[in-house]
Coordinates of C-alpha atoms and ligand atoms in Angstrom, one line a residue:
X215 CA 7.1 8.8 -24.3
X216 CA 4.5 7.2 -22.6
X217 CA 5.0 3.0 -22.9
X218 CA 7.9 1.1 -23.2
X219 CA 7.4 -0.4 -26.9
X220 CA 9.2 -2.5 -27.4
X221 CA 9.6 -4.2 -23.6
X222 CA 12.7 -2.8 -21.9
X223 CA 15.0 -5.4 -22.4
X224 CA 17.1 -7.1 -19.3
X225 CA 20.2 -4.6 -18.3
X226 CA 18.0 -1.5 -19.0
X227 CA 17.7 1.0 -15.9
X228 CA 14.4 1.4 -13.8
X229 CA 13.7 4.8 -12.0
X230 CA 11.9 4.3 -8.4
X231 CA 11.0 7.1 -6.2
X232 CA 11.5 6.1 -2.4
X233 CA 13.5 4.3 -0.9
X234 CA 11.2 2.3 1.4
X235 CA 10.0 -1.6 2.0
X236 CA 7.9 -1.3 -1.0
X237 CA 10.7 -0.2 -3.0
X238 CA 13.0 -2.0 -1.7
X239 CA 10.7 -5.5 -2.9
X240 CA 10.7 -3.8 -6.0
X241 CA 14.7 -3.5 -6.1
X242 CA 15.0 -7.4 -5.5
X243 CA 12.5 -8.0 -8.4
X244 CA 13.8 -6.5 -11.4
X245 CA 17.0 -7.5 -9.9
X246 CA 15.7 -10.6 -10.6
X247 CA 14.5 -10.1 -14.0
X248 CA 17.8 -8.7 -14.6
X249 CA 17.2 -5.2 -14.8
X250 CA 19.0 -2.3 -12.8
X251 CA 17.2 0.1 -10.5
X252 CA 18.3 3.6 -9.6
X253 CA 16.7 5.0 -6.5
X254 CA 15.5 9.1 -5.8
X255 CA 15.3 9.6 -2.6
X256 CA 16.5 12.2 0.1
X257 CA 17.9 9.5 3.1
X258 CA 21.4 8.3 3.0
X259 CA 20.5 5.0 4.1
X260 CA 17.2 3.2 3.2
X261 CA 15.6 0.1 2.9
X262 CA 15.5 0.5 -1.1
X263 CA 18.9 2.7 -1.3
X264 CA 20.3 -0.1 0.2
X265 CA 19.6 -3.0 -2.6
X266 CA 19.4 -0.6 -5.7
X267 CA 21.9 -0.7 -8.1
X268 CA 22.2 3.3 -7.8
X269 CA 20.8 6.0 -5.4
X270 CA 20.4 9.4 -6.1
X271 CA 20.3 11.0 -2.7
X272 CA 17.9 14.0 -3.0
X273 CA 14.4 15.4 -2.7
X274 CA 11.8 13.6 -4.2
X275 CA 11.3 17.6 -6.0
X276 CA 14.9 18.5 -6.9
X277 CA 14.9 19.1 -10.4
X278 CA 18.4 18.3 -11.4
X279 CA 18.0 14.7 -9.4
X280 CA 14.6 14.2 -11.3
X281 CA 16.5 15.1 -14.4
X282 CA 19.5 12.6 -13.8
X283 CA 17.2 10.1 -13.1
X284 CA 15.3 10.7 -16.5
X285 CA 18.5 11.0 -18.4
X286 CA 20.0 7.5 -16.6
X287 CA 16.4 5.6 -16.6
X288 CA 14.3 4.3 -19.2
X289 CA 11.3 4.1 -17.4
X290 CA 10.1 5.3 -13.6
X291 CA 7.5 4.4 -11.0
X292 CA 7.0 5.3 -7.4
X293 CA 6.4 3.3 -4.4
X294 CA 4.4 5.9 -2.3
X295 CA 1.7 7.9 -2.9
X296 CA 2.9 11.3 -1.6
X297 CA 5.2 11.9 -4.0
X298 CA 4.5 15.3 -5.6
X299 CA 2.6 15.0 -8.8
X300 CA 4.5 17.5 -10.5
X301 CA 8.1 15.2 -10.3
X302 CA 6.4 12.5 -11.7
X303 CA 5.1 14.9 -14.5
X304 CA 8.6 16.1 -15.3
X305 CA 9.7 12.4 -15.5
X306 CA 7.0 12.0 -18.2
X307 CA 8.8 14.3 -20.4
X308 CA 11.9 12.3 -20.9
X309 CA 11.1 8.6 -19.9
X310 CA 7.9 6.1 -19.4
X311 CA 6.0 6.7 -16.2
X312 CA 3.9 4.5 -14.2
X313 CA 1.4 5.1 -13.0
X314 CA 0.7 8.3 -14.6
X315 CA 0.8 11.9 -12.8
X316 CA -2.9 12.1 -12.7
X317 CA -3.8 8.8 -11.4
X318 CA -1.5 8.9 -8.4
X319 CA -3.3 12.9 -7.6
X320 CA -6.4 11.1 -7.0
X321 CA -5.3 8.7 -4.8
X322 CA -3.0 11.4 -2.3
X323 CA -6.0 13.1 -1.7
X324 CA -9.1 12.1 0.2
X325 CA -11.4 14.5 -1.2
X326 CA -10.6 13.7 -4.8
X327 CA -10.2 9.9 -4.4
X328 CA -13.6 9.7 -2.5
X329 CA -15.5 12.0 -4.9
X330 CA -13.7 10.0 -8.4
X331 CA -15.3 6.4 -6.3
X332 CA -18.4 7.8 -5.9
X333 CA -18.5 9.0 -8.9
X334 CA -17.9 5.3 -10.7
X335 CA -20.8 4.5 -8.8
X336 CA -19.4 2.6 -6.0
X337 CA -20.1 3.6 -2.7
X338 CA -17.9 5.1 -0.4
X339 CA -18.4 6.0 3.6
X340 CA -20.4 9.3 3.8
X341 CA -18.2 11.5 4.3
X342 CA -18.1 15.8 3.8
X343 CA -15.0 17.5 2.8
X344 CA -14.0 20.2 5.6
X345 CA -11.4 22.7 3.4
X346 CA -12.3 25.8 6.2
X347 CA -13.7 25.5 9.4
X348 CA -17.0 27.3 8.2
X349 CA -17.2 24.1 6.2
X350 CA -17.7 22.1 9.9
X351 CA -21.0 23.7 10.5
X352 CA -22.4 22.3 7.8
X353 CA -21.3 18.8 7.9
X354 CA -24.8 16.4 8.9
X355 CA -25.3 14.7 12.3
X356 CA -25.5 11.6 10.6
X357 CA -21.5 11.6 10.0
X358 CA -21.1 11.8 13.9
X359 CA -19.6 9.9 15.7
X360 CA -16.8 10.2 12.9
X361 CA -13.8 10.1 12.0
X362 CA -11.6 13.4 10.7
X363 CA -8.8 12.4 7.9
X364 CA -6.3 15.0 6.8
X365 CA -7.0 14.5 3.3
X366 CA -3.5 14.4 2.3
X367 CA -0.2 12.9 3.7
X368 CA -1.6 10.5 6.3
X369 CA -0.6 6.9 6.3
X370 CA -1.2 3.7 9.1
X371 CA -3.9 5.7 11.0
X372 CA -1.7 9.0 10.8
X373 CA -3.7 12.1 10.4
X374 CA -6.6 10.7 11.6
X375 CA -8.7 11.7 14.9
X376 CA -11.8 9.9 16.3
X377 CA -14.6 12.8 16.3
X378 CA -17.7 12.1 18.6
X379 CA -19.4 15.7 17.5
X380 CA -19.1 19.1 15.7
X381 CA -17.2 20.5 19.2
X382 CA -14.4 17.9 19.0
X383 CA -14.8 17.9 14.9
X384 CA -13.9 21.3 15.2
X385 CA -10.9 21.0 17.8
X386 CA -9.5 17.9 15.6
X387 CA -9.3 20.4 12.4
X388 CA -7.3 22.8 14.8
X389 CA -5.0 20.2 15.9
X390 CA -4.0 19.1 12.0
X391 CA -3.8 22.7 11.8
X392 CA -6.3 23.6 9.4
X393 CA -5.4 21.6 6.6
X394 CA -7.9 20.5 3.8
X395 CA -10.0 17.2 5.4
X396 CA -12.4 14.8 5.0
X397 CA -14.8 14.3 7.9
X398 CA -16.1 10.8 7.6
X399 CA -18.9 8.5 9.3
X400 CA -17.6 5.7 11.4
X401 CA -18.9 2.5 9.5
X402 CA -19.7 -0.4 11.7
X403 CA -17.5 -2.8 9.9
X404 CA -17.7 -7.2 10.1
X405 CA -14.2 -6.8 8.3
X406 CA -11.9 -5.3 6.2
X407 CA -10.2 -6.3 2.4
X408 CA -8.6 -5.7 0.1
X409 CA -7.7 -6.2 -4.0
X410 CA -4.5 -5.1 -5.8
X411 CA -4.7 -5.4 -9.4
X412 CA -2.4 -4.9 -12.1
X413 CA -3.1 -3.1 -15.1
X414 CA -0.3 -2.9 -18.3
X415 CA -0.3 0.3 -20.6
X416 CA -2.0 -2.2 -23.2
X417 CA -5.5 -2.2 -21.0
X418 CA -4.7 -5.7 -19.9
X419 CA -5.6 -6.2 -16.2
X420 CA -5.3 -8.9 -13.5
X421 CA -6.3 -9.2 -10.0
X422 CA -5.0 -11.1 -7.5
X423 CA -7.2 -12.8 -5.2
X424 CA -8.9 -10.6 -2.0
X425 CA -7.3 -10.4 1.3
X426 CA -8.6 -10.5 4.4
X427 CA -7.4 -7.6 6.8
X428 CA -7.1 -7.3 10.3
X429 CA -6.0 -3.6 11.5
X430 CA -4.6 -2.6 14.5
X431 CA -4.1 1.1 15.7
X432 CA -5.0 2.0 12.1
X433 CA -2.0 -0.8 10.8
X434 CA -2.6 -3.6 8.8
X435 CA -1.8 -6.8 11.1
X436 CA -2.7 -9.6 9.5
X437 CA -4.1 -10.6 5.7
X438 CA -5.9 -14.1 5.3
X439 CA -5.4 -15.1 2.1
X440 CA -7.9 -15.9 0.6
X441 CA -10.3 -14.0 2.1
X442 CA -13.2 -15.8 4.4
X443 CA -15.8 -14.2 2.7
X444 CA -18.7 -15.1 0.1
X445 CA -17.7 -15.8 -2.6
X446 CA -20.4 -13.3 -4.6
X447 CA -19.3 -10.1 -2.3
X448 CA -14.8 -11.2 -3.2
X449 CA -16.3 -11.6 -6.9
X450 CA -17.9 -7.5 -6.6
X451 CA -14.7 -6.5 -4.4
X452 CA -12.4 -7.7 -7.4
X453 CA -14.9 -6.0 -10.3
X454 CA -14.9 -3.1 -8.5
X455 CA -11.3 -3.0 -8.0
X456 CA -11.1 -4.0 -12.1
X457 CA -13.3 -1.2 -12.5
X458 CA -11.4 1.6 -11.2
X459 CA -8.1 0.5 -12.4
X460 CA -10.0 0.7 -15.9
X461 CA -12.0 4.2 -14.7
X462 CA -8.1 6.1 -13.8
X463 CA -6.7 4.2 -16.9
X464 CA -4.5 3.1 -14.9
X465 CA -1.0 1.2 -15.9
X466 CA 0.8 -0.2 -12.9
X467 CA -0.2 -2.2 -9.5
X468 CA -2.8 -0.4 -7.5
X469 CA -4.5 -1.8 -4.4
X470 CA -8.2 -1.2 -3.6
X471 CA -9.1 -0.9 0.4
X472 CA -12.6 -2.4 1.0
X473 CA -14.4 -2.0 4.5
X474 CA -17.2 -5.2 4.6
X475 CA -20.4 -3.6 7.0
X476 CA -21.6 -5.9 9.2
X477 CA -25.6 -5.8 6.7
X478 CA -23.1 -7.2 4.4
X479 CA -22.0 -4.5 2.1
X480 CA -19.2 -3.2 0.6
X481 CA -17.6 0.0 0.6
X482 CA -14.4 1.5 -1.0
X483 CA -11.9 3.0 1.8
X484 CA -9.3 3.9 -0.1
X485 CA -6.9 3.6 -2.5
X486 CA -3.6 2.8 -3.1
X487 CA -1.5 3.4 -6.5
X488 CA 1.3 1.4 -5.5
X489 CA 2.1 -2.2 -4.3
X490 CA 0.5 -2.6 -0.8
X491 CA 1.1 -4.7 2.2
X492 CA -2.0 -7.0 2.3
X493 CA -0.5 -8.1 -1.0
X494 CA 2.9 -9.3 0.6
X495 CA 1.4 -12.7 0.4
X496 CA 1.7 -12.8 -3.1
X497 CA 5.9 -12.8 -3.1
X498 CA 5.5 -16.1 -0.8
X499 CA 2.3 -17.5 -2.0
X500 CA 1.5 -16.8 -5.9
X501 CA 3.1 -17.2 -9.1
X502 CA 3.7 -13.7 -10.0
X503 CA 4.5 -10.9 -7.0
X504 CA 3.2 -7.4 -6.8
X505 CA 6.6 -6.4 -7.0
X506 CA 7.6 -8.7 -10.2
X507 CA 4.2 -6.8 -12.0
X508 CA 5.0 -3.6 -11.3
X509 CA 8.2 -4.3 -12.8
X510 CA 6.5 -6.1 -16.2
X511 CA 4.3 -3.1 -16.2
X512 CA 7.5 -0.6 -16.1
X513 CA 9.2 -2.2 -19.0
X514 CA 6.1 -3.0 -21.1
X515 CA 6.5 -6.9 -20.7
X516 CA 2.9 -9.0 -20.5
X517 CA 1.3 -9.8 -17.2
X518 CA 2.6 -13.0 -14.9
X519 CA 0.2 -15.1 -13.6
X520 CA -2.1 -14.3 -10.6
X521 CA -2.6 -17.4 -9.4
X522 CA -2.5 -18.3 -5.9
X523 CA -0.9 -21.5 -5.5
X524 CA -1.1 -22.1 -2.1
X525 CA -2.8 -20.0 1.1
X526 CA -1.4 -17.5 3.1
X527 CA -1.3 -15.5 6.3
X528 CA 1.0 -12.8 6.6
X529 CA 1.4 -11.2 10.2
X530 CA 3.0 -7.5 10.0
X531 CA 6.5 -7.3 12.1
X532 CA 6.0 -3.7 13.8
X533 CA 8.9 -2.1 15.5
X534 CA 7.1 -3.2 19.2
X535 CA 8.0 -6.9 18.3
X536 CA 11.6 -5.1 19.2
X537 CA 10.5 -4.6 22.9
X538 CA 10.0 -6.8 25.5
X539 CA 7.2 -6.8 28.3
X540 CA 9.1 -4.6 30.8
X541 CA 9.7 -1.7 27.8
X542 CA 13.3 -3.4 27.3
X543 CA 15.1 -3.5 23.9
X544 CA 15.2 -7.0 22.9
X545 CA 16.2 -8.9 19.7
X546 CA 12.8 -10.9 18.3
X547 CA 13.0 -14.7 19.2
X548 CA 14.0 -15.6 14.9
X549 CA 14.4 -18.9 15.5
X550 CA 10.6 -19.8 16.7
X551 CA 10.0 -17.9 13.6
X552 CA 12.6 -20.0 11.3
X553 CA 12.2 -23.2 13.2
X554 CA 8.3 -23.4 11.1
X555 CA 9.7 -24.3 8.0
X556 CA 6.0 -23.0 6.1
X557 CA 7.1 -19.5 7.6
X558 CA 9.0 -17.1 5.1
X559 CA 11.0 -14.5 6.8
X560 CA 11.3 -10.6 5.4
X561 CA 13.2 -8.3 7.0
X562 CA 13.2 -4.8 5.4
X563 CA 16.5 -3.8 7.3
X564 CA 15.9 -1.4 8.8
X565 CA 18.1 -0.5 12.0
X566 CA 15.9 1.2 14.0
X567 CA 12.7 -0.4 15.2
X568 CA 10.5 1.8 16.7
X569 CA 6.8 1.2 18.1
X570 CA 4.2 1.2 15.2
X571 CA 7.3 1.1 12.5
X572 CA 6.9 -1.4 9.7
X573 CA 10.1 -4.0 10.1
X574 CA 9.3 -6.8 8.3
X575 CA 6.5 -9.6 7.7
X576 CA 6.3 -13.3 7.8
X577 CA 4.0 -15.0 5.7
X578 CA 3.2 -18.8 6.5
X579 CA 2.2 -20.8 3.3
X580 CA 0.6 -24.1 4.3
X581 CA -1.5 -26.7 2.6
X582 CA -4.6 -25.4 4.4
X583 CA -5.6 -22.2 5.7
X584 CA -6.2 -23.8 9.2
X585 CA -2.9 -25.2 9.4
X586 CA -1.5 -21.2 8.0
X587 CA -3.3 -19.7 11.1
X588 CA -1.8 -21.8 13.5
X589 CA 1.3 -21.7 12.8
X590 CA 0.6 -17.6 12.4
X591 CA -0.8 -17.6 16.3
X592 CA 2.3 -19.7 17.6
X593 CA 4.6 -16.6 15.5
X594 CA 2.3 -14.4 17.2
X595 CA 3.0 -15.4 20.0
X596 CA 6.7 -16.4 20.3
X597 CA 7.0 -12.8 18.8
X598 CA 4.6 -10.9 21.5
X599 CA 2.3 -10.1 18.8
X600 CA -1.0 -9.7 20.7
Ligands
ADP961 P1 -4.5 5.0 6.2 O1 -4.3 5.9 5.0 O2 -3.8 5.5 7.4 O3 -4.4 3.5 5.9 P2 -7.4 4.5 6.5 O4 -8.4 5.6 6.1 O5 -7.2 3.4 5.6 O6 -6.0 5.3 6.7 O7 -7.7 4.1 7.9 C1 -7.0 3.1 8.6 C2 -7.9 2.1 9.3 O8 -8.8 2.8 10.3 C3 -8.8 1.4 8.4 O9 -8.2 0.3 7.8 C4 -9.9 1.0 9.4 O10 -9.5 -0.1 10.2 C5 -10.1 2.2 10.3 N1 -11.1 3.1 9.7 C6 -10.8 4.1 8.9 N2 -11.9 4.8 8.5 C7 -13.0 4.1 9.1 C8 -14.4 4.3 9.1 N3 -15.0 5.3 8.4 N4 -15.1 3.5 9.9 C9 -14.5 2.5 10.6 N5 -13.2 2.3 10.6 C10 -12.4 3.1 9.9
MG962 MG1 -5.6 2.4 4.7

């Protein structure tokens, strides 16, 4: 079975593997639309496990869970990109899945996502795929200094080591111990962005407007929404986005990672075949969520509305908001937070913040964009956000 005709109606049950933030957004939307969600995954207490109307504690691989999950579920999706290929494959046997086994293998691994870009004829960074360490010899001076990616796996900067030349190339590929890379130049970038588009099993596709994105440490901080860009370079960032959803014939929410160069261009970085975080805006700040699409998608209901109805900034609540100048345990200061009344508050409840661990976001909706990153930098700032 591969789409849910006709749309799944309300009370049906929708598979999600992971129990994350991402799920746990989806959770609260089909909630919403009235459907039931039964989470896979293997921890007994997570941020999706904890809203989901079921959860099947077990490997993301355990047969029998995937199996009770196919019998109990009339349609599945996933809300990371690791999971293995082959579960969502044996999903596809007994109930819809979205997206599809072969899409999300593109998009775990570097090599194959970078090649199936290039290929649609949209650049990407140059970049050399290191599978041996023969392979490092070869790679051209040009892509130094670099960057060396584990090609699968790696996540917020994870997996990732800053290589100035072959030598420290070489000692990086040690250090991830030899797994399959990507070797990559370091682009001088102006600024990053981003697209996430929906696409339903009938072809139709949406995208939401770009996002602007300021990394940290190799973590989204903050997304301007909408982007300050040109307009003509957010019109070829959302074709290209369009494009590749189309190319991987694609059904679900997939976001599209831009780098902008500083000669103006546009390259892909990555993507991501899931809901992402520079499109947390659109729960606060559009007429249809990420999370509400993916669930349309799911159970074969038509596309909501993209529109943007008012602007955004959304600032990233790491675990380190948790700690205090002098390395001390603290609880963040909520009420400077709750005392804007154009800030929305999500927490993802998670009971353990640690530096560099995704918590929760705020995303200010304001008339203007000006007035957004103001109230943003006094967040910030009552939050010990640098
Ligand atoms: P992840 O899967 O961890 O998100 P990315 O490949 O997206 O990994 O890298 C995280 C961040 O590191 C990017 O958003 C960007 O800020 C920076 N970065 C990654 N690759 C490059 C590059 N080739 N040139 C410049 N900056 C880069
Ligand atoms: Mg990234």
């Amino acid at each position: 079975m591969h789409t849910p005709d006709p749309p799944l109606p309300p009370g049906s049950w929708l598979g999600l593997l992971g129990g994350g933030q991402l799920g746990r957004m989806f959770c609260m939307a089909a909630q919403t639309l009235g459907y039931r969600v039964c989470v896979l995954d293997p921890a007994a207490d997570s941020p999706a496990g904890a809203v989901a109307d079921r959860h099947l504690q077990a490997g993301y691989d355990d047969p029998a869970a995937l199996d009770e999950l196919a019998r109990a579920c009339r349609a599945a999706t996933t809300e990371f990109e690791n999971v293995p290929a082959g579960s969502l494959e044996r999903l596809a046997r007994d109930c819809v899945v979205s997206p599809a086994a072969a899409a999300v293998a593109v998009a775990q691994d570097r090599i194959a996502e970078k090649a199936f870009v290039r290929d649609a004829g949209i650049p990407v960074a140059p970049y050399w795929p290191v599978l041996a360490q023969a392979d490092l010899a070869g790679a051209p001076d040009g892509l130094f200094p670099g960057i060396l990616k584990a090609a699968r796996l790696g996540y917020d900067g994870k997996g990732q080591a800053s290589v100035a030349d072959h030598v420290a190339a070489l000692a990086a590929f040690r250090g991830f111990g030899g797994v399959p890379c990507v070797l990559e130049r370091r682009l001088p970038l102006a600024t990053e962005c981003s697209v996430v588009v929906a696409r339903g099993f009938d072809g139709q596709a949406l995208a939401w407007p770009v996002a602007e994105n300021e990394h940290r440490d190799g973590i989204l901080a903050v997304s301007t929404v909408p982007a300050r860009l040109e307009p003509a370079l957010a019109a070829r960032a959302t074709e290209a986005a369009l494009a590749l959803a189309r190319r991987l014939q694609y059904a679900g929410v997939l976001c599209v990672e831009f780098f902008v160069l500083r000669d103006g261009s546009l390259v892909v970085n990555e993507l991501a075949p899931r809901p992402h975080n520079s499109g947390h805006y659109t729960l606060d700040a559009c007429v249809t969520s990420q999370f509400e699409q993916q669930v349309r998608v799911l159970a074969g209901l038509p596309l909501g509305s993209v529109r943007q109805h008012t602007p955004a900034v959304m600032l990233n609540l790491l675990g380190d908001c948790w700690f205090g100048p002098d390395g001390q345990r603290r609880e963040p200061d909520w009420r400077a937070v709750l005392g804007r009344p154009r800030a929305k508050l999500h927490l993802y409840g998670k009971s353990d913040p640690r530096p560099g661990r995704k918590m929760g976001h705020v995303t200010v909706v304001a008339d203007s964009l000006a007035e957004c990153l103001a109230d943003a930098a006094g967040i910030a700032s009552a939050l010990g956000i640098r």
